[in-house]
Tab-separated table of C-alpha atoms in Angstrom:
chain	number	residue	atom	x	y	z
A	180	MET	CA	153.792	156.359	97.638
A	181	ASN	CA	155.777	156.803	94.415
A	182	VAL	CA	159.473	156.298	95.208
A	183	THR	CA	160.717	156.630	91.631
A	184	GLU	CA	162.646	159.852	92.276
A	185	LEU	CA	163.549	159.156	95.909
A	186	ALA	CA	167.266	158.886	96.649
A	187	THR	CA	168.295	155.575	98.208
A	188	PRO	CA	168.732	154.211	100.714
A	189	SER	CA	166.112	156.163	102.674
A	190	TYR	CA	164.056	155.521	105.774
A	191	VAL	CA	160.600	156.931	105.075
A	192	VAL	CA	158.120	157.509	107.909
A	193	ASP	CA	154.495	158.060	106.922
A	194	GLU	CA	153.014	160.761	109.152
A	195	ASN	CA	149.444	159.625	108.593
A	196	LEU	CA	150.260	156.064	109.635
A	197	LEU	CA	152.053	157.424	112.698
A	198	LYS	CA	149.000	159.505	113.616
A	199	ARG	CA	146.814	156.410	113.312
A	200	ASN	CA	148.981	154.599	115.861
A	201	LEU	CA	149.020	157.597	118.181
A	202	GLU	CA	145.236	157.832	118.066
A	203	ILE	CA	144.953	154.181	119.129
A	204	LEU	CA	147.355	154.766	122.023
A	205	LYS	CA	145.510	157.897	123.085
A	206	SER	CA	142.237	155.971	123.088
A	207	VAL	CA	143.764	153.584	125.638
A	208	GLN	CA	144.802	156.537	127.795
A	209	ASP	CA	141.342	158.092	127.494
A	210	ARG	CA	139.536	154.882	128.442
A	211	THR	CA	141.754	153.986	131.401
A	212	GLY	CA	143.474	157.135	132.643
A	213	CYS	CA	146.842	155.404	132.170
A	214	ASN	CA	149.989	157.163	130.969
A	215	ILE	CA	151.704	155.986	127.791
A	216	LEU	CA	155.299	156.999	127.105
A	217	LEU	CA	157.411	156.782	123.970
A	218	ALA	CA	160.400	154.498	124.626
A	219	LEU	CA	163.263	156.154	122.775
A	220	LYS	CA	165.215	152.895	122.600
A	221	GLY	CA	162.760	151.835	119.890
A	222	PHE	CA	162.058	155.092	118.074
A	223	SER	CA	163.978	158.349	118.520
A	224	MET	CA	163.058	160.306	115.391
A	225	HIS	CA	162.837	163.655	117.138
A	226	ALA	CA	161.515	165.404	114.038
A	227	VAL	CA	158.138	163.894	114.969
A	228	PHE	CA	158.384	164.450	118.744
A	229	PRO	CA	156.096	167.515	118.566
A	230	LEU	CA	153.450	165.317	116.930
A	231	VAL	CA	153.952	162.444	119.406
A	232	GLY	CA	153.738	164.912	122.289
A	233	GLN	CA	150.219	165.878	121.241
A	234	TYR	CA	149.076	162.338	122.099
A	235	LEU	CA	151.403	160.764	124.679
A	236	LYS	CA	152.524	161.808	128.162
A	237	GLY	CA	156.252	161.939	127.483
A	238	ILE	CA	159.251	159.698	126.899
A	239	THR	CA	161.225	156.999	128.657
A	240	ALA	CA	164.979	156.827	128.260
A	241	SER	CA	167.749	154.305	128.846
A	242	SER	CA	170.692	156.713	128.956
A	243	LEU	CA	171.739	160.295	129.574
A	244	PHE	CA	171.628	161.158	125.884
A	245	GLU	CA	168.129	159.739	125.395
A	246	ALA	CA	166.884	161.588	128.474
A	247	ARG	CA	168.353	164.857	127.234
A	248	LEU	CA	166.893	164.321	123.760
A	249	GLY	CA	163.403	163.766	125.159
A	250	PHE	CA	163.732	166.711	127.535
A	251	GLU	CA	164.872	169.098	124.805
A	252	GLU	CA	162.791	167.921	121.873
A	253	MET	CA	159.454	166.911	123.442
A	254	GLY	CA	159.443	168.799	126.716
A	255	LYS	CA	156.998	166.549	128.560
A	256	GLU	CA	157.565	163.871	131.236
A	257	VAL	CA	160.995	162.234	131.143
A	258	HIS	CA	161.377	158.782	132.709
A	259	ILE	CA	164.559	156.754	132.816
A	260	TYR	CA	165.677	153.233	133.619
A	261	ALA	CA	169.198	151.830	133.223
A	262	PRO	CA	170.807	148.614	134.480
A	263	ALA	CA	173.263	150.877	136.318
A	264	TYR	CA	173.798	154.634	136.369
A	265	ILE	CA	177.169	156.224	135.653
A	266	ASP	CA	178.545	158.337	138.493
A	267	GLU	CA	179.933	161.046	136.212
A	268	GLU	CA	176.557	161.476	134.480
A	269	ILE	CA	174.150	161.408	137.395
A	270	ASP	CA	174.091	165.148	138.158
A	271	GLU	CA	173.240	166.091	134.577
A	272	LEU	CA	170.761	163.224	134.305
A	273	LEU	CA	168.819	164.488	137.308
A	274	GLU	CA	168.299	167.808	135.542
A	275	TYR	CA	166.201	166.091	132.878
A	276	CYS	CA	164.271	163.370	134.713
A	277	ASP	CA	160.875	163.255	136.415
A	278	HIS	CA	160.953	159.507	137.153
A	279	MET	CA	164.014	157.350	137.789
A	280	VAL	CA	163.830	153.553	138.059
A	281	PHE	CA	166.663	151.612	139.690
A	282	ASN	CA	167.713	148.112	138.717
A	283	SER	CA	168.869	147.078	142.201
A	284	PHE	CA	168.581	148.125	145.809
A	285	ALA	CA	172.330	148.759	145.771
A	286	GLN	CA	171.818	151.404	143.053
A	287	TRP	CA	168.914	152.857	145.014
A	288	ARG	CA	171.040	153.144	148.142
A	289	LYS	CA	173.920	154.668	146.210
A	290	PHE	CA	171.937	157.489	144.616
A	291	LYS	CA	168.990	157.870	147.004
A	292	GLU	CA	170.163	160.959	148.857
A	293	LYS	CA	171.324	162.724	145.723
A	294	VAL	CA	167.984	162.129	144.023
A	295	LYS	CA	165.864	163.036	147.033
A	296	SER	CA	167.788	166.248	147.692
A	297	HIS	CA	167.462	167.468	144.111
A	298	PRO	CA	165.640	170.832	143.764
A	299	HIS	CA	162.847	169.366	141.646
A	300	LYS	CA	160.799	166.335	142.629
A	301	ILE	CA	161.976	163.092	141.039
A	302	GLU	CA	159.815	160.034	141.653
A	303	CYS	CA	161.777	156.824	142.141
A	304	GLY	CA	161.041	153.206	141.377
A	305	ILE	CA	162.538	149.734	141.577
A	306	ARG	CA	162.481	147.353	138.630
A	307	VAL	CA	161.349	143.879	139.602
A	308	ASN	CA	161.899	140.622	137.752
A	309	PRO	CA	158.923	138.263	138.171
A	310	GLU	CA	160.983	135.466	136.582
A	311	TYR	CA	158.149	134.851	134.141
A	312	SER	CA	158.190	135.571	130.444
A	313	GLU	CA	156.793	134.064	127.258
A	314	ILE	CA	159.546	135.434	124.998
A	315	GLU	CA	161.247	132.655	123.047
A	316	THR	CA	164.369	134.548	121.881
A	317	ASP	CA	166.773	134.904	124.807
A	318	ILE	CA	168.496	138.042	123.558
A	319	TYR	CA	165.163	139.885	123.982
A	320	ASN	CA	164.013	138.106	127.143
A	321	PRO	CA	164.509	140.206	130.300
A	322	CYS	CA	163.581	137.217	132.461
A	323	PHE	CA	165.759	134.490	131.003
A	324	GLN	CA	167.949	132.546	133.432
A	325	ASN	CA	170.566	134.674	135.214
A	326	SER	CA	169.193	137.888	133.739
A	327	ARG	CA	170.828	141.094	134.973
A	328	LEU	CA	167.557	143.038	134.639
A	329	GLY	CA	165.358	143.642	137.670
A	330	VAL	CA	165.172	142.466	141.269
A	331	THR	CA	163.896	138.935	141.838
A	332	LEU	CA	161.685	138.118	144.806
A	333	ALA	CA	164.603	136.432	146.577
A	334	ASN	CA	166.570	139.672	146.382
A	335	PHE	CA	163.727	142.058	147.128
A	336	ARG	CA	164.241	144.284	150.194
A	337	PRO	CA	160.914	145.523	151.600
A	338	GLU	CA	162.735	147.254	154.441
A	339	GLU	CA	164.414	149.564	151.909
A	340	LEU	CA	161.241	150.798	150.189
A	341	GLU	CA	161.031	154.083	152.067
A	342	GLY	CA	161.109	156.817	149.437
A	343	VAL	CA	160.227	154.432	146.598
A	344	ASP	CA	157.166	155.642	144.669
A	345	GLY	CA	156.628	152.786	142.242
A	346	LEU	CA	157.547	149.407	140.836
A	347	HIS	CA	158.417	148.614	137.239
A	348	PHE	CA	158.440	145.348	135.304
A	349	HIS	CA	159.199	144.660	131.662
A	350	THR	CA	158.680	141.101	130.457
A	351	LEU	CA	157.085	141.439	127.005
A	352	CYS	CA	158.420	141.676	123.450
A	353	GLU	CA	156.047	142.143	120.486
A	354	GLN	CA	153.269	140.400	122.403
A	355	ASN	CA	149.514	140.583	122.766
A	356	SER	CA	147.549	141.514	125.870
A	357	ASP	CA	146.773	137.914	126.839
A	358	THR	CA	150.471	137.565	127.723
A	359	LEU	CA	150.239	140.695	129.863
A	360	GLU	CA	147.195	139.287	131.665
A	361	ARG	CA	149.058	136.095	132.563
A	362	THR	CA	152.141	138.078	133.590
A	363	ILE	CA	150.148	140.316	135.918
A	364	LYS	CA	148.975	137.239	137.854
A	365	VAL	CA	152.593	136.255	138.514
A	366	VAL	CA	153.610	139.803	139.418
A	367	GLU	CA	150.720	140.000	141.882
A	368	GLU	CA	151.585	136.660	143.465
A	369	LYS	CA	155.167	137.749	144.070
A	370	PHE	CA	154.950	141.505	144.604
A	371	GLY	CA	151.267	142.291	145.227
A	372	GLU	CA	151.730	143.200	148.891
A	373	HIS	CA	154.339	145.790	147.871
A	374	ILE	CA	152.269	147.218	144.998
A	375	LYS	CA	149.685	148.202	147.624
A	376	LYS	CA	152.192	150.655	149.076
A	377	MET	CA	153.073	152.268	145.762
A	378	LYS	CA	151.930	155.395	143.936
A	379	TRP	CA	152.387	153.871	140.486
A	380	LEU	CA	153.155	150.684	138.579
A	381	ASN	CA	154.995	150.709	135.251
A	382	LEU	CA	154.099	147.781	132.959
A	383	GLY	CA	157.153	148.338	130.751
A	384	GLY	CA	157.237	147.862	126.997
A	385	GLY	CA	156.742	145.116	124.439
A	386	HIS	CA	152.981	145.755	124.174
A	387	HIS	CA	152.083	145.443	120.461
A	388	ILE	CA	149.080	147.714	120.968
A	389	THR	CA	148.822	149.009	117.395
A	390	ARG	CA	149.097	145.616	115.711
A	391	PRO	CA	145.916	144.797	113.747
A	392	ASP	CA	145.117	141.671	115.809
A	393	TYR	CA	145.941	143.211	119.201
A	394	ASP	CA	143.239	142.695	121.835
A	395	LEU	CA	142.665	146.215	123.150
A	396	GLU	CA	139.790	145.206	125.402
A	397	THR	CA	141.987	142.819	127.413
A	398	LEU	CA	144.634	145.516	127.815
A	399	ILE	CA	142.050	148.011	129.010
A	400	ARG	CA	140.600	145.452	131.412
A	401	CYS	CA	144.074	144.730	132.822
A	402	ILE	CA	144.866	148.398	133.353
A	403	ASN	CA	141.532	149.179	134.982
A	404	TYR	CA	141.838	146.097	137.192
A	405	LEU	CA	145.202	147.269	138.531
A	406	LYS	CA	144.040	150.851	138.977
A	407	ASP	CA	140.905	149.803	140.843
A	408	LYS	CA	142.504	147.148	143.031
A	409	TYR	CA	145.597	149.071	144.093
A	410	GLN	CA	144.489	152.682	143.595
A	411	ILE	CA	147.647	153.466	141.649
A	412	ASP	CA	148.646	155.160	138.424
A	413	ILE	CA	149.656	152.931	135.531
A	414	TYR	CA	152.422	153.624	133.033
A	415	LEU	CA	153.202	151.810	129.785
A	416	GLU	CA	156.252	152.544	127.675
A	417	PRO	CA	156.015	150.956	124.225
A	418	GLY	CA	158.515	152.072	121.617
A	419	GLU	CA	157.594	149.693	118.862
A	420	ALA	CA	153.829	150.185	119.106
A	421	VAL	CA	154.230	153.906	118.457
A	422	ALA	CA	156.041	153.409	115.142
A	423	LEU	CA	154.788	149.931	114.189
A	424	ASN	CA	154.060	149.655	110.451
A	425	THR	CA	154.669	153.383	109.896
A	426	GLY	CA	158.063	153.273	108.174
A	427	PHE	CA	159.768	151.905	105.090
A	428	LEU	CA	163.334	151.460	103.907
A	429	VAL	CA	163.643	152.234	100.223
A	430	SER	CA	166.691	150.628	98.609
A	431	LYS	CA	168.131	150.092	95.153
A	432	VAL	CA	169.577	147.055	93.398
A	433	LEU	CA	173.258	147.657	92.597
A	434	ASP	CA	174.168	144.360	90.958
A	435	VAL	CA	172.939	140.811	90.375
A	436	VAL	CA	175.407	137.923	90.638
A	437	ASP	CA	175.076	134.154	90.336
A	438	ASN	CA	176.446	131.560	92.741
A	439	GLY	CA	174.073	128.615	92.659
A	440	MET	CA	171.183	131.103	92.735
A	441	GLN	CA	170.560	134.675	91.735
A	442	ILE	CA	171.863	137.144	94.337
A	443	ALA	CA	170.895	140.816	94.267
A	444	ILE	CA	173.256	143.233	96.014
A	445	LEU	CA	171.519	146.316	97.422
A	446	ASP	CA	172.574	149.714	98.699
A	447	ALA	CA	170.785	148.797	101.938
A	448	SER	CA	172.537	146.534	104.440
A	449	ALA	CA	171.128	144.216	107.064
A	450	ALA	CA	174.270	144.660	109.164
A	451	CYS	CA	174.277	148.455	108.971
A	452	HIS	CA	170.706	149.568	108.377
A	453	MET	CA	168.418	146.904	109.849
A	454	PRO	CA	170.521	144.980	112.384
A	455	ASP	CA	167.508	143.268	113.990
A	456	VAL	CA	167.229	141.213	110.800
A	457	LEU	CA	170.428	139.479	111.917
A	458	GLU	CA	169.933	139.699	115.695
A	459	MET	CA	166.342	138.508	116.051
A	460	PRO	CA	166.570	137.098	113.326
A	461	TYR	CA	163.624	137.863	111.057
A	462	ARG	CA	162.723	138.369	107.413
A	463	PRO	CA	161.199	141.794	106.653
A	464	ALA	CA	158.369	142.045	104.155
A	465	ILE	CA	158.976	143.730	100.793
A	466	ILE	CA	156.178	145.337	98.799
A	467	ASN	CA	155.259	143.204	95.723
A	468	ALA	CA	157.592	140.363	96.754
A	469	GLY	CA	156.853	136.888	98.062
A	470	GLN	CA	158.374	133.782	99.563
A	471	PRO	CA	161.017	131.915	97.499
A	472	GLY	CA	159.291	130.237	94.574
A	473	GLU	CA	156.001	132.073	95.080
A	474	HIS	CA	156.716	134.285	92.055
A	475	PRO	CA	158.739	133.272	88.957
A	476	TYR	CA	162.038	134.915	89.925
A	477	THR	CA	163.748	134.147	93.242
A	478	TYR	CA	166.721	136.080	94.623
A	479	ARG	CA	168.818	136.213	97.739
A	480	LEU	CA	169.093	139.855	98.833
A	481	GLY	CA	172.363	140.998	100.362
A	482	GLY	CA	173.927	144.223	101.533
A	483	ASN	CA	177.031	145.920	100.192
A	484	THR	CA	179.345	145.373	103.178
A	485	CYS	CA	182.185	142.851	103.392
A	486	LEU	CA	180.376	140.854	106.106
A	487	ALA	CA	179.688	137.451	104.553
A	488	GLY	CA	176.468	137.144	106.517
A	489	ASP	CA	175.079	140.525	105.449
A	490	VAL	CA	172.049	138.770	103.966
A	491	ILE	CA	168.505	140.075	104.301
A	492	GLY	CA	166.747	136.952	103.033
A	493	ASP	CA	165.396	135.091	100.016
A	494	TYR	CA	162.475	136.594	98.070
A	495	SER	CA	160.661	136.061	94.806
A	496	PHE	CA	159.418	138.685	92.357
A	497	PRO	CA	157.021	138.740	89.410
A	498	GLU	CA	159.725	140.209	87.137
A	499	PRO	CA	163.521	139.809	87.034
A	500	LEU	CA	165.514	142.239	89.161
A	501	LYS	CA	168.027	144.504	87.461
A	502	PRO	CA	170.399	147.241	88.661
A	503	GLY	CA	168.465	150.407	89.429
A	504	ASP	CA	165.282	148.646	90.560
A	505	LYS	CA	163.925	149.941	93.875
A	506	LEU	CA	162.716	147.706	96.693
A	507	ILE	CA	160.572	148.890	99.591
A	508	PHE	CA	161.070	147.103	102.925
A	509	CYS	CA	158.141	147.399	105.338
A	510	ASP	CA	157.991	148.229	109.058
A	511	MET	CA	161.381	149.961	109.128
A	512	ALA	CA	160.731	152.859	111.536
A	513	HIS	CA	161.460	151.214	114.889
A	514	TYR	CA	164.760	149.583	115.905
A	515	THR	CA	166.414	150.730	112.668
A	516	MET	CA	167.469	154.373	113.011
A	517	VAL	CA	168.240	153.807	116.699
A	518	LYS	CA	170.485	150.791	116.033
A	519	ASN	CA	172.091	151.458	112.685
A	520	ASN	CA	175.835	151.892	112.222
A	521	MET	CA	178.485	152.856	109.677
A	522	PHE	CA	180.452	149.588	109.526
A	523	ASN	CA	182.753	149.558	106.496
A	524	GLY	CA	182.146	153.293	106.164
A	525	VAL	CA	178.805	152.537	104.538
A	526	ASN	CA	176.661	155.659	104.734
A	527	LEU	CA	173.427	155.774	106.711
A	528	PRO	CA	170.099	156.042	104.897
A	529	ASN	CA	168.442	159.422	104.524
A	530	ILE	CA	165.603	160.139	106.939
A	531	VAL	CA	162.435	161.239	105.158
A	532	LEU	CA	158.903	162.174	106.217
A	533	TYR	CA	155.963	161.494	103.947
A	534	ASN	CA	152.319	162.436	103.817
A	535	GLU	CA	149.836	162.320	100.977
A	536	GLU	CA	149.273	166.069	101.050
A	537	GLU	CA	152.894	167.231	100.815
A	538	GLY	CA	154.742	164.183	99.500
A	539	PHE	CA	158.331	163.509	100.618
A	540	LYS	CA	160.184	165.855	102.973
A	541	MET	CA	163.914	165.295	103.511
A	542	VAL	CA	164.681	165.472	107.241
A	543	ARG	CA	168.324	164.422	107.301
A	544	ARG	CA	171.118	163.421	104.928
A	545	PHE	CA	174.317	161.856	106.279
A	546	ASN	CA	177.811	162.321	104.875
A	547	TYR	CA	181.509	161.660	105.369
A	548	GLU	CA	181.716	164.029	108.352
A	549	ASP	CA	179.197	161.893	110.251
A	550	PHE	CA	181.423	158.866	109.687
A	551	LYS	CA	184.669	160.689	110.530
A	552	ASN	CA	183.321	162.335	113.686
A	553	ARG	CA	182.428	158.959	115.210
A	554	LEU	CA	186.089	157.940	114.999
A	555	SER	CA	189.364	159.292	116.315
């Protein structure tokens, strides 16, 4: 991938890498009969929805706009879960959805008749919280203490399950299948008697299925175990696994300043263009760069906003950095485009598709009107 002439900043998604991930996910579907959905909260690049739709069963949404996007741009199954549904949106939402998962029995009671009387069949589920998770970062842990997500066993209402087609749990984040296997044991202990009455079970997201060290055989064993024991359909809804290691953020050095160390200021911003770097936090990999001190020249990389903490991290390079040099950040397809913002009026990166046969294809450029139209 030669980025010499590519305008920056740009998100670049490699179609061939995306296909590789989709083929892995499809192999899981083929070997188990499960249904894998694209979670739009992680990856909503609808330019590739036709490609994704060739492999996966549909999408899962967290809002009206995501549901509509999946309905219009992929045209396959549309699932939705939200912590609470908005009264003024529910009628339109029902036009798009095939599955709707409720976060509480109060929400189920509130919307039950409206959903069940809708002209097309909408299958309904309840999200449960098994109060078990191995996620260490609380902001990403759906089961941390006093979580608002899902119904705990103490609050579960078996007498209100009439009309409920399935149960849903989501307790993983970037984890391997051994964590899922341990989680299933807890879910069974707490909710197994209710799973027996269901048509389907949704295992949520956070499955890092396309990661090189992911244990596919354990995942397949878990899915087949649940299908065989309970005679139910199984859904998974990874967002990250679909786009994992398929995208890059190409940026340019604007200036180099000195304040106790060399600091390179980029046209890419952690705060605006890769907010998970600050939220998680984590340090994204850069092609041909290393840890501080690993190569002769070490720099702190920062964005071009006025936020003092708009810092991506410290990296070393074989050669000195200078204005105009381009840096390529790895794994920048998921949780970037869906979370970015225009703080300070900083423009959003271009969105670009790439494949070896055709090279770079510009999908979207942003401009002042995009900034202005978000404001009043």
